[in-house]
Short mmCIF file of C-alpha atoms and ligand atoms in Angstrom, two decimals:
data_model
loop_
_atom_site.label_atom_id
_atom_site.label_comp_id
_atom_site.label_asym_id
_atom_site.label_seq_id
_atom_site.Cartn_x
_atom_site.Cartn_y
_atom_site.Cartn_z
CA MET A 1 117.49 133.90 93.22
CA LYS A 2 120.11 131.48 94.70
CA PRO A 3 121.92 132.78 97.62
CA GLN A 4 125.61 132.92 97.06
CA TRP A 5 126.68 133.77 100.64
CA VAL A 6 124.57 133.61 103.67
CA ILE A 7 125.41 136.01 106.52
CA ALA A 8 123.64 135.60 109.86
CA GLY A 9 121.06 133.20 108.20
CA ILE A 10 119.23 136.27 107.01
CA LEU A 11 121.00 138.57 104.52
CA VAL A 12 122.80 137.72 101.42
CA MET A 13 125.13 140.38 100.64
CA ALA A 14 127.47 140.94 97.64
CA ALA A 15 130.23 143.62 97.09
CA THR A 16 129.90 144.82 93.49
CA ALA A 17 132.00 147.54 92.22
CA GLY A 18 131.38 149.31 95.75
CA ALA A 19 127.89 148.91 95.91
CA ILE A 20 126.08 146.73 98.41
CA VAL A 21 123.46 144.38 96.98
CA VAL A 22 121.01 143.10 99.54
CA SER A 23 118.65 139.99 99.05
CA THR A 24 115.88 139.31 101.55
CA TRP A 25 116.10 135.60 100.51
CA ARG A 26 116.01 133.81 103.83
CA GLY A 27 118.01 130.65 102.77
CA LYS A 28 117.27 126.96 103.36
CA ASP A 29 116.21 127.17 107.06
CA ASP A 30 113.42 129.71 106.22
CA ASP A 31 111.94 127.80 103.39
CA GLN A 32 108.23 128.62 103.46
CA SER A 33 106.76 125.20 102.17
CA ASP A 34 105.71 123.87 105.70
CA ALA A 35 104.55 127.22 106.92
CA LEU A 36 102.32 127.30 103.93
CA ARG A 37 100.96 123.77 104.37
CA ARG A 38 100.11 124.49 107.87
CA ALA A 39 98.43 127.61 106.73
CA ILE A 40 95.93 125.86 104.54
CA ASP A 41 93.00 125.06 106.75
CA ASP A 42 89.76 124.04 105.11
CA GLY A 43 87.73 124.05 108.49
CA ARG A 44 84.88 126.46 109.23
CA ALA A 45 85.42 129.87 110.30
CA ARG A 46 83.71 131.41 113.50
CA ASN A 47 84.51 134.91 112.90
CA VAL A 48 85.50 136.78 109.49
CA ILE A 49 87.26 140.06 109.76
CA LEU A 50 87.68 142.03 106.52
CA PHE A 51 90.16 144.78 106.31
CA LEU A 52 89.56 147.01 103.50
CA GLY A 53 91.96 149.50 102.36
CA ASP A 54 89.94 151.98 100.07
CA GLY A 55 91.98 152.53 96.97
CA MET A 56 95.00 150.62 98.46
CA GLY A 57 96.72 149.23 95.30
CA ASP A 58 99.86 147.63 95.19
CA SER A 59 101.42 151.33 94.48
CA GLU A 60 100.02 152.60 97.69
CA ILE A 61 101.23 149.56 99.80
CA THR A 62 104.65 149.75 98.34
CA ILE A 63 104.73 153.94 99.00
CA ALA A 64 103.80 153.26 102.56
CA ARG A 65 106.14 150.48 103.21
CA ASN A 66 108.96 152.34 101.48
CA TYR A 67 108.53 155.56 103.38
CA GLN A 68 107.85 153.71 106.90
CA ALA A 69 110.07 150.69 106.93
CA GLY A 70 112.38 150.92 104.06
CA ALA A 71 112.63 148.86 100.78
CA ASN A 72 113.57 145.67 102.70
CA GLY A 73 110.96 146.45 105.53
CA ARG A 74 107.59 144.63 105.92
CA LEU A 75 104.26 146.08 107.06
CA TRP A 76 101.83 143.78 109.04
CA MET A 77 99.80 143.29 105.94
CA ASP A 78 102.78 141.89 104.20
CA THR A 79 103.12 139.17 106.65
CA PHE A 80 100.27 136.89 105.38
CA LEU A 81 101.68 133.76 103.64
CA LEU A 82 98.49 133.28 101.54
CA THR A 83 98.10 136.01 98.94
CA GLY A 84 96.42 136.65 95.65
CA GLU A 85 95.24 139.30 93.38
CA TYR A 86 91.88 140.15 92.31
CA THR A 87 90.26 141.97 89.31
CA THR A 88 88.08 145.01 89.93
CA TYR A 89 85.73 146.26 87.61
CA ALA A 90 82.14 147.61 87.35
CA VAL A 91 79.35 147.44 84.77
CA GLN A 92 77.48 149.97 82.88
CA GLU A 93 74.38 151.48 84.15
CA SER A 94 72.98 151.75 80.73
CA ASN A 95 73.84 148.47 79.62
CA PRO A 96 75.02 146.13 82.38
CA SER A 97 76.32 143.54 79.90
CA LEU A 98 79.12 146.05 79.06
CA ILE A 99 82.13 146.40 81.53
CA ASP A 100 83.13 149.76 83.10
CA TYR A 101 86.86 149.13 83.66
CA VAL A 102 87.40 151.62 86.44
CA THR A 103 85.20 150.97 89.47
CA ASP A 104 84.27 153.09 92.29
CA SER A 105 83.89 152.02 95.73
CA ALA A 106 80.08 151.61 95.80
CA ALA A 107 80.20 149.24 92.79
CA SER A 108 83.40 147.27 93.87
CA GLY A 109 81.88 146.93 97.62
CA THR A 110 78.73 145.69 96.13
CA GLY A 111 80.90 143.20 94.49
CA TRP A 112 82.68 141.84 97.36
CA ALA A 113 79.51 142.40 99.54
CA THR A 114 76.94 140.57 97.55
CA GLY A 115 78.82 138.56 94.84
CA PHE A 116 77.13 140.74 91.93
CA LYS A 117 78.78 143.29 90.01
CA THR A 118 76.88 146.61 89.48
CA SER A 119 77.47 150.05 88.15
CA ASN A 120 79.32 152.98 89.61
CA GLY A 121 77.43 154.80 92.26
CA ARG A 122 75.06 151.80 93.32
CA VAL A 123 75.13 150.34 97.03
CA SER A 124 74.28 146.74 96.89
CA SER A 125 71.32 147.36 94.50
CA ILE A 126 70.79 146.13 90.92
CA ALA A 127 72.52 147.86 87.84
CA GLY A 128 70.28 148.95 85.05
CA THR A 129 67.21 149.80 87.48
CA GLY A 130 67.35 153.40 87.72
CA ASN A 131 66.11 154.68 90.97
CA ALA A 132 63.58 151.84 91.51
CA VAL A 133 64.13 150.24 95.19
CA THR A 134 66.19 147.00 94.30
CA SER A 135 68.44 144.92 96.67
CA LEU A 136 71.10 142.48 96.50
CA THR A 137 71.68 140.43 99.76
CA THR A 138 74.85 141.29 101.71
CA ILE A 139 77.40 138.90 103.48
CA LEU A 140 76.60 141.21 106.72
CA GLU A 141 72.86 140.49 106.28
CA LEU A 142 73.38 136.63 105.71
CA ALA A 143 75.51 136.60 108.87
CA GLN A 144 73.04 138.45 110.94
CA LYS A 145 70.29 135.89 109.69
CA ALA A 146 72.49 133.14 110.84
CA GLY A 147 72.74 134.71 114.47
CA LEU A 148 76.26 136.30 113.89
CA ARG A 149 77.14 139.41 115.52
CA THR A 150 78.03 142.15 113.06
CA GLY A 151 80.29 145.28 112.92
CA ASN A 152 80.97 147.96 110.65
CA VAL A 153 83.91 150.36 111.08
CA SER A 154 85.52 153.03 108.94
CA THR A 155 87.69 156.35 108.93
CA ALA A 156 85.03 157.82 106.73
CA GLU A 157 81.59 158.89 107.43
CA ILE A 158 80.06 155.38 108.28
CA THR A 159 77.38 156.31 105.59
CA ASP A 160 80.26 156.38 102.95
CA ALA A 161 80.07 153.85 100.15
CA THR A 162 82.43 150.95 101.43
CA PRO A 163 80.55 150.40 104.79
CA ALA A 164 77.12 151.25 103.06
CA VAL A 165 77.42 148.47 100.71
CA LEU A 166 76.83 146.07 103.98
CA ASP A 167 74.01 147.44 105.60
CA ALA A 168 72.03 149.57 102.87
CA HIS A 169 70.61 149.11 99.59
CA ILE A 170 70.25 152.40 97.42
CA ASN A 171 70.47 153.56 93.81
CA GLU A 172 73.04 156.64 94.68
CA ARG A 173 75.84 156.45 97.28
CA GLY A 174 75.27 160.22 97.69
CA CYS A 175 71.93 159.58 99.63
CA HIS A 176 73.71 159.41 103.10
CA GLY A 177 71.07 161.01 105.59
CA PRO A 178 67.26 161.94 105.22
CA ALA A 179 68.19 165.32 103.89
CA ASN A 180 70.38 164.06 101.12
CA MET A 181 67.56 162.09 99.28
CA ALA A 182 67.09 164.19 96.09
CA ASN A 183 68.15 161.42 93.71
CA CYS A 184 66.54 158.43 95.62
CA ALA A 185 63.06 159.64 96.13
CA PRO A 186 61.44 156.20 96.08
CA TYR A 187 63.88 155.08 98.96
CA LYS A 188 62.44 157.94 100.92
CA LYS A 189 60.51 156.58 104.26
CA GLU A 190 57.54 158.82 103.55
CA ASN A 191 57.36 157.09 99.98
CA GLY A 192 57.40 153.49 101.58
CA GLY A 193 61.05 153.19 101.15
CA PRO A 194 63.82 151.86 103.53
CA GLY A 195 65.12 155.36 104.09
CA SER A 196 68.72 157.01 103.57
CA ILE A 197 71.99 155.15 104.24
CA ALA A 198 72.20 156.38 107.98
CA GLU A 199 68.45 155.33 108.56
CA GLN A 200 69.03 151.85 106.99
CA SER A 201 72.35 151.15 108.81
CA VAL A 202 70.47 151.87 112.43
CA ASP A 203 67.46 150.11 111.15
CA HIS A 204 69.45 147.12 110.34
CA LYS A 205 70.33 146.75 114.02
CA VAL A 206 74.27 146.20 113.11
CA ASN A 207 75.86 145.62 116.41
CA VAL A 208 78.74 147.80 116.21
CA LEU A 209 78.93 150.88 113.94
CA LEU A 210 81.95 153.30 114.29
CA GLY A 211 83.32 156.03 112.11
CA GLY A 212 82.44 159.35 111.25
CA GLY A 213 79.43 161.14 109.66
CA ARG A 214 77.73 162.46 112.74
CA ALA A 215 76.07 165.33 110.60
CA ARG A 216 73.97 162.72 108.67
CA PHE A 217 72.80 161.25 111.75
CA ALA A 218 71.69 164.48 113.31
CA GLN A 219 69.30 165.20 110.19
CA LEU A 220 65.62 164.88 110.72
CA ILE A 221 63.76 161.70 109.64
CA THR A 222 60.96 162.68 107.10
CA GLY A 223 58.89 159.51 107.26
CA GLY A 224 57.84 156.54 109.38
CA PRO A 225 57.63 156.01 113.21
CA PHE A 226 60.40 158.36 113.89
CA VAL A 227 59.33 161.09 111.63
CA GLY A 228 60.85 164.38 113.23
CA LYS A 229 63.43 162.74 115.30
CA THR A 230 67.23 162.64 114.35
CA VAL A 231 68.67 159.22 113.11
CA ILE A 232 70.53 159.19 116.42
CA GLN A 233 67.25 159.49 118.38
CA SER A 234 66.00 156.75 116.45
CA ALA A 235 69.08 154.65 117.14
CA GLN A 236 68.75 155.21 120.73
CA ALA A 237 65.00 154.39 120.86
CA ASN A 238 65.88 151.00 119.18
CA GLY A 239 68.45 150.13 121.95
CA TYR A 240 71.77 151.60 120.76
CA THR A 241 74.20 153.20 122.92
CA TYR A 242 75.46 156.39 121.33
CA VAL A 243 79.12 157.55 121.78
CA ASP A 244 80.92 160.44 120.20
CA SER A 245 84.44 160.54 121.73
CA ALA A 246 87.02 158.16 122.27
CA ALA A 247 86.71 158.17 125.84
CA ALA A 248 82.98 157.37 125.89
CA LEU A 249 83.68 154.49 123.40
CA ASP A 250 86.08 153.12 125.86
CA MET A 251 83.45 152.91 128.51
CA ALA A 252 80.63 151.38 125.90
CA SER A 253 79.74 147.81 126.72
CA SER A 254 76.18 147.36 125.20
CA SER A 255 75.14 144.84 122.44
CA HIS A 256 74.46 147.79 120.08
CA VAL A 257 76.79 150.63 119.94
CA LEU A 258 76.75 153.66 117.46
CA GLY A 259 79.80 155.78 117.58
CA LEU A 260 80.25 158.89 115.38
CA PHE A 261 83.60 160.48 116.13
CA ASN A 262 83.52 163.46 113.64
CA ALA A 263 80.82 165.66 111.86
CA GLY A 264 82.46 164.32 108.53
CA ASN A 265 85.25 161.99 107.64
CA MET A 266 87.38 161.19 110.61
CA SER A 267 90.67 163.62 111.05
CA LEU A 268 93.81 162.21 109.48
CA GLU A 269 96.80 160.65 111.34
CA TRP A 270 99.54 162.54 109.41
CA SER A 271 100.31 165.68 107.62
CA GLY A 272 102.48 167.01 104.92
CA LEU A 273 103.00 168.99 101.72
CA LEU A 274 100.79 168.87 98.75
CA ALA A 275 102.58 167.48 95.50
CA THR A 276 103.12 170.04 92.92
CA PRO A 277 103.41 170.20 89.22
CA SER A 278 106.97 169.89 87.78
CA PRO A 279 109.49 171.39 88.35
CA GLY A 280 108.09 172.66 91.47
CA SER A 281 108.43 169.24 93.16
CA GLY A 282 111.67 171.14 94.63
CA LEU A 283 112.24 169.28 97.95
CA PRO A 284 115.65 168.31 96.69
CA ALA A 285 116.05 166.80 100.46
CA GLY A 286 112.71 165.24 100.37
CA GLN A 287 109.93 165.98 102.70
CA THR A 288 109.32 164.29 105.92
CA CYS A 289 105.88 163.80 107.20
CA LEU A 290 104.25 165.06 110.43
CA GLU A 291 102.90 162.34 112.35
CA ASN A 292 100.45 162.14 115.26
CA GLN A 293 98.17 164.83 113.79
CA ARG A 294 94.77 163.00 114.86
CA PRO A 295 92.98 164.68 117.69
CA SER A 296 92.76 162.48 120.99
CA ASN A 297 89.01 162.63 121.17
CA GLU A 298 88.84 160.80 117.86
CA PRO A 299 89.90 156.99 118.13
CA SER A 300 92.33 155.58 115.95
CA LEU A 301 91.25 153.06 113.48
CA ALA A 302 93.25 150.35 115.58
CA ALA A 303 91.31 151.55 118.62
CA MET A 304 88.07 151.32 116.99
CA THR A 305 89.00 147.80 115.68
CA SER A 306 90.23 146.60 119.29
CA LYS A 307 86.86 147.78 120.59
CA ALA A 308 84.55 146.48 117.93
CA ILE A 309 86.40 142.96 118.81
CA ASP A 310 85.62 143.29 122.51
CA LEU A 311 82.00 144.22 121.84
CA LEU A 312 81.31 141.45 119.10
CA ASP A 313 83.39 138.79 120.64
CA ASP A 314 82.08 138.28 124.02
CA ASP A 315 80.19 140.84 126.16
CA ALA A 316 81.20 139.11 129.37
CA ASN A 317 84.77 139.19 128.67
CA SER A 318 85.00 142.59 127.12
CA GLY A 319 88.61 143.42 126.72
CA LYS A 320 89.83 140.14 127.86
CA TRP A 321 90.40 138.35 124.46
CA ARG A 322 94.10 139.08 124.70
CA GLU A 323 94.46 136.67 127.34
CA HIS A 324 91.75 134.15 127.39
CA GLY A 325 91.61 131.25 124.82
CA GLU A 326 88.85 129.40 123.09
CA GLY A 327 87.40 127.75 126.12
CA SER A 328 86.04 130.85 127.61
CA HIS A 329 83.43 131.21 124.86
CA ARG A 330 79.87 130.33 126.15
CA ASN A 331 78.63 128.84 122.90
CA ARG A 332 77.98 132.06 121.31
CA LYS A 333 78.30 132.23 117.51
CA GLY A 334 80.79 134.20 115.97
CA PHE A 335 80.96 137.54 114.27
CA PHE A 336 81.49 139.32 110.92
CA LEU A 337 83.47 142.40 111.17
CA GLN A 338 84.38 145.01 108.40
CA VAL A 339 87.28 147.40 108.92
CA GLU A 340 87.75 150.15 106.43
CA GLY A 341 90.86 152.41 106.05
CA ALA A 342 89.07 155.04 103.95
CA SER A 343 91.09 157.97 103.53
CA ILE A 344 93.96 156.22 101.71
CA ASP A 345 91.74 156.62 98.82
CA LYS A 346 90.53 160.01 99.78
CA GLN A 347 94.07 161.56 100.24
CA ASP A 348 95.37 160.03 96.82
CA HIS A 349 92.55 161.89 95.21
CA VAL A 350 93.85 165.22 96.64
CA GLU A 351 97.48 164.29 95.85
CA ARG A 352 98.76 164.27 99.40
CA PRO A 353 101.38 161.45 100.01
CA CYS A 354 101.90 162.12 103.61
CA GLU A 355 98.36 161.96 104.65
CA GLN A 356 97.75 158.91 102.26
CA ILE A 357 101.01 157.17 103.92
CA GLY A 358 99.63 158.00 107.50
CA GLU A 359 96.32 156.65 106.47
CA THR A 360 97.88 153.20 105.18
CA ILE A 361 100.15 152.82 108.36
CA ALA A 362 97.01 153.42 110.66
CA PHE A 363 95.27 150.62 108.70
CA ASP A 364 98.20 148.62 109.07
CA ARG A 365 98.18 149.07 112.74
CA ALA A 366 94.36 148.07 112.72
CA ILE A 367 95.38 144.91 110.95
CA LYS A 368 97.94 144.04 113.71
CA ILE A 369 95.00 144.07 116.09
CA GLY A 370 93.13 141.45 114.07
CA LEU A 371 96.49 139.27 113.97
CA ASP A 372 96.75 139.76 117.70
CA PHE A 373 93.12 138.38 117.99
CA ALA A 374 93.46 135.43 115.62
CA ARG A 375 96.52 134.23 117.56
CA ASN A 376 94.03 133.01 120.21
CA HIS A 377 91.23 132.60 117.84
CA PRO A 378 92.52 130.54 115.08
CA ASP A 379 88.90 129.92 113.86
CA THR A 380 88.99 133.69 112.63
CA LEU A 381 89.31 134.07 108.73
CA ILE A 382 91.20 137.35 108.27
CA ILE A 383 91.29 138.90 104.88
CA VAL A 384 93.06 142.08 103.78
CA THR A 385 92.37 143.68 100.41
CA ALA A 386 91.49 146.86 98.64
CA ASP A 387 88.52 147.73 96.65
CA HIS A 388 90.31 149.41 93.59
CA ALA A 389 93.67 150.65 92.61
CA HIS A 390 94.52 154.45 92.43
CA THR A 391 96.52 156.95 90.82
CA SER A 392 99.92 157.40 92.98
CA GLN A 393 102.99 156.10 91.42
CA ILE A 394 106.61 155.82 92.50
CA VAL A 395 108.68 157.63 89.59
CA PRO A 396 112.29 158.34 89.40
CA VAL A 397 113.46 161.49 91.33
CA PRO A 398 113.30 164.39 88.99
CA ALA A 399 116.04 167.05 88.58
CA ALA A 400 114.99 170.31 90.06
CA THR A 401 114.52 171.67 86.58
CA ASP A 402 112.91 168.97 84.86
CA LEU A 403 109.77 170.27 83.00
CA THR A 404 108.84 167.34 81.21
CA ARG A 405 106.91 165.38 83.97
CA PRO A 406 103.04 165.38 83.79
CA GLY A 407 100.79 165.47 86.68
CA THR A 408 102.33 166.45 90.22
CA LEU A 409 105.22 165.32 92.16
CA SER A 410 106.37 164.98 95.69
CA THR A 411 109.68 163.71 96.86
CA LEU A 412 110.01 161.97 100.36
CA LEU A 413 112.80 161.18 102.54
CA THR A 414 111.99 157.73 103.65
CA LYS A 415 112.34 156.84 107.36
CA GLY A 416 113.43 153.30 107.03
CA ASP A 417 116.64 153.56 104.58
CA ARG A 418 116.86 157.43 104.31
CA SER A 419 116.36 157.28 100.71
CA LEU A 420 114.28 159.75 98.30
CA MET A 421 111.32 158.53 96.55
CA THR A 422 109.16 160.45 94.35
CA ILE A 423 105.41 160.05 94.18
CA ASN A 424 103.70 161.17 90.96
CA TYR A 425 99.72 161.85 90.79
CA GLY A 426 99.17 162.09 87.23
CA THR A 427 95.52 160.77 86.14
CA ARG A 428 94.25 164.58 86.21
CA ALA A 429 95.56 168.04 86.08
CA HIS A 430 96.69 169.66 89.55
CA GLY A 431 94.03 170.28 91.91
CA GLN A 432 91.18 168.09 90.36
CA SER A 433 90.17 165.16 92.01
CA GLN A 434 92.76 162.24 90.81
CA ASP A 435 91.10 159.15 89.50
CA HIS A 436 91.04 155.63 90.38
CA THR A 437 92.54 153.30 88.27
CA GLY A 438 91.73 149.71 86.69
CA ALA A 439 94.56 147.45 87.84
CA GLN A 440 93.81 144.44 89.86
CA VAL A 441 94.87 144.70 93.68
CA ARG A 442 96.13 142.38 96.23
CA ILE A 443 94.23 140.21 98.52
CA ALA A 444 95.74 138.33 101.42
CA ALA A 445 94.27 136.12 104.18
CA GLN A 446 94.87 133.72 107.01
CA GLY A 447 92.70 131.26 108.80
CA PRO A 448 89.77 128.83 107.84
CA GLN A 449 89.43 128.57 103.76
CA ALA A 450 91.98 131.42 103.50
CA ALA A 451 93.50 129.39 100.37
CA ASN A 452 90.40 130.44 98.38
CA ILE A 453 92.13 133.84 97.78
CA VAL A 454 95.22 132.57 96.23
CA GLY A 455 95.90 133.09 92.40
CA VAL A 456 93.99 135.44 90.18
CA THR A 457 90.27 135.77 91.44
CA ASN A 458 87.42 138.16 90.87
CA GLN A 459 86.29 140.75 93.52
CA THR A 460 82.80 138.99 93.51
CA ASP A 461 84.69 135.73 94.65
CA LEU A 462 85.44 137.24 98.06
CA PHE A 463 81.61 137.14 99.10
CA HIS A 464 81.64 133.50 98.20
CA THR A 465 84.89 132.93 100.05
CA MET A 466 83.55 134.41 103.17
CA ALA A 467 80.09 133.12 103.05
CA HIS A 468 81.48 129.55 102.44
CA ALA A 469 83.92 129.83 105.32
CA LEU A 470 81.16 131.10 107.66
CA GLY A 471 78.82 128.21 106.32
CA LEU A 472 76.30 130.62 104.97
CA GLU A 473 76.21 129.28 101.49
ZN1 ZN B 501 87.97 157.39 95.47
#
């Protein structure tokens, strides 16, 4: 990796038989050793912001980077100096001492949210306990107990598995709302349980809940003091301000905000063509994605992240954190915020590369908001990771007549360097939901105690990294 010629201090270029070889080695002046030394801080974190890219394995990151910024470009999530990898897996419900090597978001989320492995489909509840009411304490619950403010943001239904693992405990992730409780009978309120995921999330009094899933919260509660009311009405009775549009979210300023911007999952940022079986990948010129497809009444993930930070950091200085420094805090405790880019996973399942990339870029823009906040608030631990790997792969560009490729293919013309890149979805036949995969995924961090993510860790270690940084264990 030793550079032979340094040009402009940035690029090393060598002409080889007419080809240009480019290295991004930055040379001696850009040696990272000092920056890494400075980045390691063993102090206490006041705030934690966890950015969770659902299904955002190394392959999904690389695909989005290549398309958006080119092979030598970098996303915001690539700028963290401290990175590691962590293993993801679940345990088996029938015998929790055995491993399930491919996890879903519920079991993996339970891992990072509670420090305990569970089986696929479970939301912060103990593997092997059937539909009995069991709970594993979450990082959000510990933060609340210590007086920190809490927030949960997602582009999925806010009752979906990843956000749910923080503020609900239930045996089956499908029990979103009071009308979806067929597999969770002991959890129903009329049976003395804590209710569906939607009910539990507002009963938890999480300060900021932003995402999709309005239809779940419009269902009628079937037991307890709010029987016959909707979950939204119960939230309002408990002090929540409810908003359902980007404009209303901008105006919100109370200590508890419930924002539901779509009946189901939130709308996608980009659109494009479905991957197709070989040789139909056609597209010899490569497809170009259509951007800016999200309706304006739904906020972007970056806008939700920015507003969540405004609401959680300091009511009185709402919107001012970009200018003010540490001194303006009035002895308030910090906050814990989770931000999920949910539809990276969902579009990977349905073989749609443009939609998948658009959601990855939207997630990256939300990370930029967190980095901006941390610049004035260095006592903020920021973590960027995924819950599991996924099916999409970068494969050689096929000949139009190639009949030997399994799975489905889509060729894209990358924006950054105008090259062709072919994506393959091959864990299932075309039209079926593509599978998660079992590879380790990236974890990156900055801020107090970020060094604990370096190396190869286990997903459950992330719970302890966050809890220890906040002084909660
Ligand atoms: Zn998935």
